PDB file of C-alpha atoms and ligand atoms in Angstrom:
ATOM      1  CA  MET O   5      22.973  -1.269   0.629  1.00  0.00           C
ATOM      2  CA  GLY O   6      20.443   0.055  -1.372  1.00  0.00           C
ATOM      3  CA  GLN O   7      17.856  -1.520  -3.489  1.00  0.00           C
ATOM      4  CA  THR O   8      17.329  -1.201  -7.088  1.00  0.00           C
ATOM      5  CA  LYS O   9      14.337   0.970  -8.147  1.00  0.00           C
ATOM      6  CA  LEU O  10      12.949   1.472 -11.331  1.00  0.00           C
ATOM      7  CA  ILE O  11      12.390   4.970 -12.472  1.00  0.00           C
ATOM      8  CA  PRO O  12       9.981   5.600 -15.259  1.00  0.00           C
ATOM      9  CA  LEU O  13      11.771   7.464 -18.584  1.00  0.00           C
ATOM     10  CA  PRO O  14      10.303  10.946 -18.111  1.00  0.00           C
ATOM     11  CA  GLU O  15      11.138  10.914 -14.405  1.00  0.00           C
ATOM     12  CA  TYR O  16      14.362   9.701 -14.854  1.00  0.00           C
ATOM     13  CA  ALA O  17      15.061  12.243 -17.971  1.00  0.00           C
ATOM     14  CA  ARG O  18      13.769  15.300 -14.930  1.00  0.00           C
ATOM     15  CA  ARG O  19      16.088  13.978 -12.616  1.00  0.00           C
ATOM     16  CA  THR O  20      19.009  14.052 -15.032  1.00  0.00           C
ATOM     17  CA  GLY O  21      18.531  16.750 -16.939  1.00  0.00           C
ATOM     18  CA  ILE O  22      19.012  14.195 -19.943  1.00  0.00           C
ATOM     19  CA  PRO O  23      16.592  15.096 -22.927  1.00  0.00           C
ATOM     20  CA  LEU O  24      14.114  12.082 -23.496  1.00  0.00           C
ATOM     21  CA  SER O  25      14.597  11.726 -27.008  1.00  0.00           C
ATOM     22  CA  THR O  26      18.886  11.434 -26.069  1.00  0.00           C
ATOM     23  CA  LEU O  27      17.574   8.656 -23.534  1.00  0.00           C
ATOM     24  CA  ARG O  28      15.717   6.778 -25.790  1.00  0.00           C
ATOM     25  CA  LEU O  29      18.491   6.930 -28.221  1.00  0.00           C
ATOM     26  CA  TYR O  30      21.375   5.597 -25.669  1.00  0.00           C
ATOM     27  CA  ILE O  31      18.843   2.816 -24.428  1.00  0.00           C
ATOM     28  CA  ARG O  32      18.303   1.823 -28.568  1.00  0.00           C
ATOM     29  CA  GLU O  33      22.352   2.186 -29.017  1.00  0.00           C
ATOM     30  CA  GLY O  34      22.811  -0.202 -25.815  1.00  0.00           C
ATOM     31  CA  ARG O  35      24.252   2.371 -23.769  1.00  0.00           C
ATOM     32  CA  LEU O  36      21.521   2.684 -21.173  1.00  0.00           C
ATOM     33  CA  ARG O  37      20.239  -0.131 -19.126  1.00  0.00           C
ATOM     34  CA  ALA O  38      16.388   0.132 -19.308  1.00  0.00           C
ATOM     35  CA  MET O  39      13.315  -2.190 -18.786  1.00  0.00           C
ATOM     36  CA  ARG O  40       9.950  -2.317 -20.817  1.00  0.00           C
ATOM     37  CA  LEU O  41       7.317  -3.249 -18.659  1.00  0.00           C
ATOM     38  CA  GLY O  42       3.734  -2.877 -20.708  1.00  0.00           C
ATOM     39  CA  ARG O  43       3.973   0.061 -22.777  1.00  0.00           C
ATOM     40  CA  TYR O  44       6.809   2.272 -20.659  1.00  0.00           C
ATOM     41  CA  TRP O  45      10.223   2.037 -20.403  1.00  0.00           C
ATOM     42  CA  TYR O  46      11.717   2.702 -16.695  1.00  0.00           C
ATOM     43  CA  ILE O  47      15.553   2.628 -16.038  1.00  0.00           C
ATOM     44  CA  PRO O  48      17.047   0.218 -13.264  1.00  0.00           C
ATOM     45  CA  VAL O  49      18.636   2.675 -10.556  1.00  0.00           C
ATOM     46  CA  GLU O  50      20.245   1.679  -6.996  1.00  0.00           C
ATOM     47  CA  ASP O  51      18.436   3.406  -4.443  1.00  0.00           C
ATOM     48  CA  GLU O  52      20.562   5.847  -2.594  1.00  0.00           C
ATOM     49  CA  GLY O  53      19.864   4.019   0.685  1.00  0.00           C
ATOM     50  CA  ASP O  54      19.094   7.103   2.942  1.00  0.00           C
ATOM     51  CA  GLY O  55      17.142   4.826   4.768  1.00  0.00           C
ATOM     52  CA  GLY O  56      14.922   6.297   7.093  1.00  0.00           C
ATOM     53  CA  GLY O  57      11.316   7.252   7.602  1.00  0.00           C
ATOM     54  CA  ARG O  58      10.479   8.023   4.218  1.00  0.00           C
ATOM     55  CA  GLY O  59       7.531   5.786   3.993  1.00  0.00           C
ATOM     56  CA  ARG O  60       4.166   7.041   2.947  1.00  0.00           C
ATOM     57  CA  VAL O  61       1.357   5.663   4.540  1.00  0.00           C
ATOM     58  CA  PHE O  62      -2.259   6.148   2.797  1.00  0.00           C
ATOM     59  CA  THR O  63      -5.707   4.043   4.021  1.00  0.00           C
ATOM     60  CA  LEU O  64      -8.244   2.865   1.329  1.00  0.00           C
ATOM     61  CA  PHE O  65     -11.159   4.307   3.030  1.00  0.00           C
ATOM     62  CA  THR O  66     -14.767   4.834   2.034  1.00  0.00           C
ATOM     63  CA  HIS O  67     -17.935   3.189   4.078  1.00  0.00           C
ATOM     64  CA  ALA O  68     -19.505   2.402   0.909  1.00  0.00           C
ATOM     65  CA  GLY O  69     -19.496  -1.144   0.995  1.00  0.00           C
ATOM     66  CA  GLY O  70     -18.014  -2.650  -2.402  1.00  0.00           C
ATOM     67  CA  ALA O  71     -16.144   0.662  -3.942  1.00  0.00           C
ATOM     68  CA  GLY O  72     -13.050  -0.565  -4.399  1.00  0.00           C
ATOM     69  CA  LYS O  73     -10.814  -0.722  -2.029  1.00  0.00           C
ATOM     70  CA  THR O  74      -9.524  -4.180  -1.719  1.00  0.00           C
ATOM     71  CA  SER O  75      -9.069  -4.116  -5.437  1.00  0.00           C
ATOM     72  CA  LEU O  76      -7.453  -0.989  -4.781  1.00  0.00           C
ATOM     73  CA  ALA O  77      -5.150  -2.126  -2.470  1.00  0.00           C
ATOM     74  CA  ARG O  78      -4.068  -5.013  -4.007  1.00  0.00           C
ATOM     75  CA  ASP O  79      -3.458  -3.538  -7.587  1.00  0.00           C
ATOM     76  CA  LEU O  80      -1.882  -0.399  -6.241  1.00  0.00           C
ATOM     77  CA  GLY O  81       0.362  -2.287  -3.954  1.00  0.00           C
ATOM     78  CA  PHE O  82       1.608  -4.715  -6.890  1.00  0.00           C
ATOM     79  CA  GLU O  83       1.988  -2.020  -9.310  1.00  0.00           C
ATOM     80  CA  LEU O  84       4.083  -0.378  -6.762  1.00  0.00           C
ATOM     81  CA  ALA O  85       6.112  -3.175  -5.945  1.00  0.00           C
ATOM     82  CA  SER O  86       6.517  -4.211  -9.120  1.00  0.00           C
ATOM     83  CA  ARG O  87       8.422  -0.744  -9.992  1.00  0.00           C
ATOM     84  CA  GLY O  88      10.772  -1.910  -7.487  1.00  0.00           C
ATOM     85  CA  TYR O  89       8.981   0.043  -4.372  1.00  0.00           C
ATOM     86  CA  ARG O  90       9.072  -1.916  -0.836  1.00  0.00           C
ATOM     87  CA  VAL O  91       5.336  -2.322  -0.276  1.00  0.00           C
ATOM     88  CA  LEU O  92       3.298  -3.391   2.990  1.00  0.00           C
ATOM     89  CA  LEU O  93      -0.186  -3.856   2.699  1.00  0.00           C
ATOM     90  CA  VAL O  94      -2.367  -4.313   6.252  1.00  0.00           C
ATOM     91  CA  ASP O  95      -5.610  -5.454   5.890  1.00  0.00           C
ATOM     92  CA  ALA O  96      -7.688  -3.549   8.402  1.00  0.00           C
ATOM     93  CA  ASP O  97     -10.715  -5.600   7.477  1.00  0.00           C
ATOM     94  CA  PRO O  98     -12.144  -8.719   9.084  1.00  0.00           C
ATOM     95  CA  GLN O  99     -13.840 -10.056   6.325  1.00  0.00           C
ATOM     96  CA  ALA O 100     -10.071 -10.455   5.391  1.00  0.00           C
ATOM     97  CA  ASN O 101     -10.381 -10.482   1.337  1.00  0.00           C
ATOM     98  CA  LEU O 102      -7.041  -8.478   1.207  1.00  0.00           C
ATOM     99  CA  SER O 103      -5.586 -11.145   2.526  1.00  0.00           C
ATOM    100  CA  ALA O 104      -7.321 -14.045   0.665  1.00  0.00           C
ATOM    101  CA  TRP O 105      -6.955 -12.429  -2.123  1.00  0.00           C
ATOM    102  CA  LEU O 106      -3.147 -12.749  -2.113  1.00  0.00           C
ATOM    103  CA  GLY O 107      -3.297 -16.205  -1.704  1.00  0.00           C
ATOM    104  CA  VAL O 108      -3.279 -15.998   2.112  1.00  0.00           C
ATOM    105  CA  ASP O 109      -5.096 -19.521   4.209  1.00  0.00           C
ATOM    106  CA  LEU O 110      -6.934 -17.454   6.029  1.00  0.00           C
ATOM    107  CA  SER O 111      -7.413 -21.060   8.539  1.00  0.00           C
ATOM    108  CA  GLU O 112      -4.032 -20.347   9.328  1.00  0.00           C
ATOM    109  CA  VAL O 113      -3.665 -16.639  10.156  1.00  0.00           C
ATOM    110  CA  GLU O 114      -3.084 -16.340  14.078  1.00  0.00           C
ATOM    111  CA  ASP O 115      -4.273 -13.264  15.751  1.00  0.00           C
ATOM    112  CA  ARG O 116      -0.900 -12.020  16.804  1.00  0.00           C
ATOM    113  CA  GLU O 117       0.036 -11.997  13.229  1.00  0.00           C
ATOM    114  CA  THR O 118      -3.508  -9.286  12.777  1.00  0.00           C
ATOM    115  CA  LEU O 119      -3.607  -5.755  14.075  1.00  0.00           C
ATOM    116  CA  LEU O 120      -5.374  -7.473  17.080  1.00  0.00           C
ATOM    117  CA  ALA O 121      -1.870  -7.419  18.062  1.00  0.00           C
ATOM    118  CA  VAL O 122      -1.808  -3.376  17.938  1.00  0.00           C
ATOM    119  CA  VAL O 123      -5.190  -3.238  19.550  1.00  0.00           C
ATOM    120  CA  GLU O 124      -3.898  -5.311  22.434  1.00  0.00           C
ATOM    121  CA  GLY O 125      -0.490  -3.280  22.486  1.00  0.00           C
ATOM    122  CA  LYS O 126       1.703  -5.551  21.562  1.00  0.00           C
ATOM    123  CA  GLY O 127       2.631  -3.195  18.179  1.00  0.00           C
ATOM    124  CA  LEU O 128       2.985  -3.802  15.118  1.00  0.00           C
ATOM    125  CA  PRO O 129       3.456  -7.423  14.541  1.00  0.00           C
ATOM    126  CA  GLU O 130       6.298  -8.913  12.299  1.00  0.00           C
ATOM    127  CA  PRO O 131       4.485  -8.832   8.469  1.00  0.00           C
ATOM    128  CA  ARG O 132       4.442 -11.748   6.299  1.00  0.00           C
ATOM    129  CA  ARG O 133       6.645 -11.967   2.931  1.00  0.00           C
ATOM    130  CA  LEU O 134       4.454 -12.831   0.229  1.00  0.00           C
ATOM    131  CA  GLU O 135       5.796 -13.502  -3.381  1.00  0.00           C
ATOM    132  CA  VAL O 136       2.923 -12.588  -5.921  1.00  0.00           C
ATOM    133  CA  GLY O 137       3.238 -12.843  -9.633  1.00  0.00           C
ATOM    134  CA  GLY O 138       7.010 -12.259  -9.229  1.00  0.00           C
ATOM    135  CA  VAL O 139       7.341  -9.294  -6.885  1.00  0.00           C
ATOM    136  CA  THR O 140       7.598  -9.319  -2.968  1.00  0.00           C
ATOM    137  CA  LEU O 141       5.129  -7.819  -0.478  1.00  0.00           C
ATOM    138  CA  GLY O 142       4.830  -7.540   2.853  1.00  0.00           C
ATOM    139  CA  LEU O 143       1.411  -8.419   4.708  1.00  0.00           C
ATOM    140  CA  VAL O 144      -0.306  -8.057   7.911  1.00  0.00           C
ATOM    141  CA  PRO O 145      -2.790 -10.327   7.360  1.00  0.00           C
ATOM    142  CA  ALA O 146      -6.586  -9.990   9.022  1.00  0.00           C
ATOM    143  CA  ASN O 147      -8.466 -12.929   9.942  1.00  0.00           C
ATOM    144  CA  MET O 148     -12.479 -12.725  11.377  1.00  0.00           C
ATOM    145  CA  ASN O 149     -11.206 -12.687  14.965  1.00  0.00           C
ATOM    146  CA  LEU O 150     -10.071  -8.553  13.923  1.00  0.00           C
ATOM    147  CA  ALA O 151     -13.440  -7.597  14.366  1.00  0.00           C
ATOM    148  CA  MET O 152     -13.609  -8.095  18.019  1.00  0.00           C
ATOM    149  CA  ALA O 153     -11.295  -4.506  17.756  1.00  0.00           C
ATOM    150  CA  GLU O 154     -14.575  -2.619  17.154  1.00  0.00           C
ATOM    151  CA  VAL O 155     -15.608  -3.292  20.827  1.00  0.00           C
ATOM    152  CA  LEU O 156     -11.889  -3.206  22.122  1.00  0.00           C
ATOM    153  CA  ILE O 157     -10.051   0.238  20.615  1.00  0.00           C
ATOM    154  CA  PRO O 158     -13.011   2.130  21.988  1.00  0.00           C
ATOM    155  CA  ALA O 159     -12.505   0.824  25.417  1.00  0.00           C
ATOM    156  CA  LYS O 160      -8.737   2.189  25.016  1.00  0.00           C
ATOM    157  CA  SER O 161      -7.482   4.781  25.792  1.00  0.00           C
ATOM    158  CA  LEU O 162      -6.358   6.981  22.266  1.00  0.00           C
ATOM    159  CA  GLY O 163      -7.691   3.325  20.833  1.00  0.00           C
ATOM    160  CA  MET O 164      -7.829   5.655  17.186  1.00  0.00           C
ATOM    161  CA  VAL O 165      -4.736   6.169  17.115  1.00  0.00           C
ATOM    162  CA  LEU O 166      -2.899   2.570  18.142  1.00  0.00           C
ATOM    163  CA  LEU O 167      -2.115   2.086  14.066  1.00  0.00           C
ATOM    164  CA  ARG O 168      -0.728   4.896  13.731  1.00  0.00           C
ATOM    165  CA  THR O 169       1.342   4.826  16.718  1.00  0.00           C
ATOM    166  CA  ALA O 170       2.530   1.324  16.274  1.00  0.00           C
ATOM    167  CA  LEU O 171       3.388   2.185  12.873  1.00  0.00           C
ATOM    168  CA  MET O 172       5.661   4.919  14.144  1.00  0.00           C
ATOM    169  CA  GLU O 173       7.224   3.230  16.791  1.00  0.00           C
ATOM    170  CA  SER O 174       7.975   0.270  14.602  1.00  0.00           C
ATOM    171  CA  GLU O 175      10.750  -0.269  11.780  1.00  0.00           C
ATOM    172  CA  ALA O 176       7.551  -0.052   9.175  1.00  0.00           C
ATOM    173  CA  LEU O 177       8.603   2.942   7.891  1.00  0.00           C
ATOM    174  CA  GLU O 178      12.468   2.449   7.006  1.00  0.00           C
ATOM    175  CA  ARG O 179      11.351  -0.864   5.890  1.00  0.00           C
ATOM    176  CA  TYR O 180       8.971   0.084   3.230  1.00  0.00           C
ATOM    177  CA  ASP O 181       8.500   2.648   0.817  1.00  0.00           C
ATOM    178  CA  PHE O 182       4.067   2.422   0.607  1.00  0.00           C
ATOM    179  CA  VAL O 183       2.376   1.193   3.120  1.00  0.00           C
ATOM    180  CA  LEU O 184      -1.611   0.714   1.839  1.00  0.00           C
ATOM    181  CA  ILE O 185      -4.311   0.100   4.769  1.00  0.00           C
ATOM    182  CA  ASP O 186      -7.451  -1.315   3.304  1.00  0.00           C
ATOM    183  CA  SER O 187      -9.980  -0.651   5.770  1.00  0.00           C
ATOM    184  CA  PRO O 188     -13.529  -2.057   6.837  1.00  0.00           C
ATOM    185  CA  PRO O 189     -16.977  -0.539   4.602  1.00  0.00           C
ATOM    186  CA  SER O 190     -17.894   1.146   7.962  1.00  0.00           C
ATOM    187  CA  LEU O 191     -17.300   4.436   9.874  1.00  0.00           C
ATOM    188  CA  GLY O 192     -16.418   2.828  13.029  1.00  0.00           C
ATOM    189  CA  PRO O 193     -13.768   1.988  15.386  1.00  0.00           C
ATOM    190  CA  ILE O 194     -11.737  -0.270  13.168  1.00  0.00           C
ATOM    191  CA  ALA O 195     -11.911   2.205   9.656  1.00  0.00           C
ATOM    192  CA  GLY O 196     -11.108   5.458  12.495  1.00  0.00           C
ATOM    193  CA  MET O 197      -8.046   3.596  13.888  1.00  0.00           C
ATOM    194  CA  ALA O 198      -7.191   2.833   9.598  1.00  0.00           C
ATOM    195  CA  ALA O 199      -7.932   6.292   8.597  1.00  0.00           C
ATOM    196  CA  LEU O 200      -5.844   8.049  11.202  1.00  0.00           C
ATOM    197  CA  ALA O 201      -3.008   6.028  10.898  1.00  0.00           C
ATOM    198  CA  GLY O 202      -2.621   7.144   7.580  1.00  0.00           C
ATOM    199  CA  GLU O 203      -1.132  10.758   5.533  1.00  0.00           C
ATOM    200  CA  GLY O 204      -3.718  10.145   3.468  1.00  0.00           C
ATOM    201  CA  LEU O 205      -7.486   8.670   2.427  1.00  0.00           C
ATOM    202  CA  LEU O 206      -7.301   7.241  -1.106  1.00  0.00           C
ATOM    203  CA  VAL O 207     -11.172   7.160  -1.455  1.00  0.00           C
ATOM    204  CA  PRO O 208     -12.481   5.062  -4.306  1.00  0.00           C
ATOM    205  CA  VAL O 209     -15.699   6.094  -5.862  1.00  0.00           C
ATOM    206  CA  GLU O 210     -17.997   3.841  -7.443  1.00  0.00           C
ATOM    207  CA  THR O 211     -19.628   6.232 -10.589  1.00  0.00           C
ATOM    208  CA  SER O 212     -22.994   6.104  -9.581  1.00  0.00           C
ATOM    209  CA  ALA O 213     -25.361   8.162  -7.681  1.00  0.00           C
ATOM    210  CA  LYS O 214     -24.957   6.000  -4.791  1.00  0.00           C
ATOM    211  CA  GLY O 215     -21.155   6.091  -4.944  1.00  0.00           C
ATOM    212  CA  VAL O 216     -21.204  10.317  -4.759  1.00  0.00           C
ATOM    213  CA  GLN O 217     -23.557   9.844  -1.938  1.00  0.00           C
ATOM    214  CA  ALA O 218     -21.153   7.898  -0.360  1.00  0.00           C
ATOM    215  CA  LEU O 219     -18.002  10.717  -0.727  1.00  0.00           C
ATOM    216  CA  ARG O 220     -20.521  13.035   0.255  1.00  0.00           C
ATOM    217  CA  ALA O 221     -21.898  11.631   3.419  1.00  0.00           C
ATOM    218  CA  TRP O 222     -18.135  12.715   5.292  1.00  0.00           C
ATOM    219  CA  TRP O 223     -16.785  15.174   2.757  1.00  0.00           C
ATOM    220  CA  ARG O 224     -18.422  18.248   3.782  1.00  0.00           C
TER     221      ARG O 224
HETATM  222  N1  ATP C 187     -11.997  -0.737 -11.046  1.00  0.00           N
HETATM  223  C1  ATP C 187     -13.245  -1.534 -10.864  1.00  0.00           C
HETATM  224  N2  ATP C 187     -14.243  -1.640 -12.000  1.00  0.00           N
HETATM  225  C2  ATP C 187     -14.905  -2.757 -11.870  1.00  0.00           C
HETATM  226  N3  ATP C 187     -15.053  -3.197 -10.861  1.00  0.00           N
HETATM  227  C3  ATP C 187     -14.326  -3.491  -9.778  1.00  0.00           C
HETATM  228  C4  ATP C 187     -12.924  -2.890  -9.949  1.00  0.00           C
HETATM  229  N4  ATP C 187     -12.664  -2.678  -8.380  1.00  0.00           N
HETATM  230  C5  ATP C 187     -12.981  -3.816  -7.563  1.00  0.00           C
HETATM  231  N5  ATP C 187     -14.025  -3.956  -8.452  1.00  0.00           N
HETATM  232  C6  ATP C 187     -14.995  -5.390  -8.578  1.00  0.00           C
HETATM  233  O1  ATP C 187     -15.777  -4.626  -7.475  1.00  0.00           O
HETATM  234  C7  ATP C 187     -16.345  -5.284  -6.515  1.00  0.00           C
HETATM  235  C8  ATP C 187     -15.688  -4.989  -4.861  1.00  0.00           C
HETATM  236  O2  ATP C 187     -14.702  -4.615  -4.724  1.00  0.00           O
HETATM  237  P1  ATP C 187     -13.850  -4.535  -3.744  1.00  0.00           P
HETATM  238  O3  ATP C 187     -13.955  -5.792  -2.777  1.00  0.00           O
HETATM  239  O4  ATP C 187     -12.305  -4.471  -3.735  1.00  0.00           O
HETATM  240  O5  ATP C 187     -14.661  -3.275  -2.797  1.00  0.00           O
HETATM  241  P2  ATP C 187     -13.953  -2.581  -1.337  1.00  0.00           P
HETATM  242  O6  ATP C 187     -14.436  -1.696  -1.130  1.00  0.00           O
HETATM  243  O7  ATP C 187     -13.234  -3.727  -0.227  1.00  0.00           O
HETATM  244  O8  ATP C 187     -15.435  -4.359  -0.345  1.00  0.00           O
HETATM  245  P3  ATP C 187     -16.163  -3.786   0.715  1.00  0.00           P
HETATM  246  O9  ATP C 187     -16.226  -2.848   1.319  1.00  0.00           O
HETATM  247  O10 ATP C 187     -16.401  -5.401   0.981  1.00  0.00           O
HETATM  248  O11 ATP C 187     -14.594  -3.835   1.678  1.00  0.00           O
HETATM  249  C9  ATP C 187     -15.118  -6.844  -6.688  1.00  0.00           C
HETATM  250  O12 ATP C 187     -16.398  -7.572  -7.291  1.00  0.00           O
HETATM  251  C10 ATP C 187     -14.187  -6.091  -7.595  1.00  0.00           C
HETATM  252  O13 ATP C 187     -14.078  -6.878  -8.773  1.00  0.00           O
HETATM  253 MG1   MG C 188     -13.094  -4.364   1.122  1.00  0.00          MG
END
């Protein structure tokens, strides 16, 4: 069965060909079901439920520390989920800030729930389901033991594509519309594996000389 998604009003106007002004009139007259979130209107529509393979995978990536990777993963994930998208957050950082900020008690995260399972060839672990601020998020949490992956990945053949392979072989891309991977502040094996798992990188850049320098270091 399909899920209900919230479509921004201008997008709904584009899809239906109905002018925005007419849609606003319909909403005022109660002829069109709509929801207001902040300043914007959204139309709840049943997802076509055509299933599979549409999940988009993005990796929050920059070797600069404290640039905003984890904050952006958390906030973007929350915003997408609050608009009705099914979101999986993958904590690929042994610092486990993302897991902690989403309320996970790191002392009870087991290694088999983390990307260590992927590195050990066991496939993508079953994500936790978190209820955060009224929305549901999937999370593959991390703990400090994930740091072992820095030595395990180079020892594996095709180690750098293990996460990409695990995502493709799991049902994640059918079950989620967006997969956001939070990578650690390095250019090491875990960060590389996280980067190669995504179809694109999201690179937060601090508005400072240091931030721009970090961007230039790998973007030539
Ligand atoms: N847009 C923003 N504006 C101001 N401060 C921010 C913003 N985004 C994040 N911060 C703050 O910057 C600090 C670092 O953010 P965050 O931990 O998300 O970065 P990070 O790139 O994940 O760090 P690390 O490299 O350690 O993983 C945090 O204190 C966070 O609250
Ligand atoms: Mg971080």
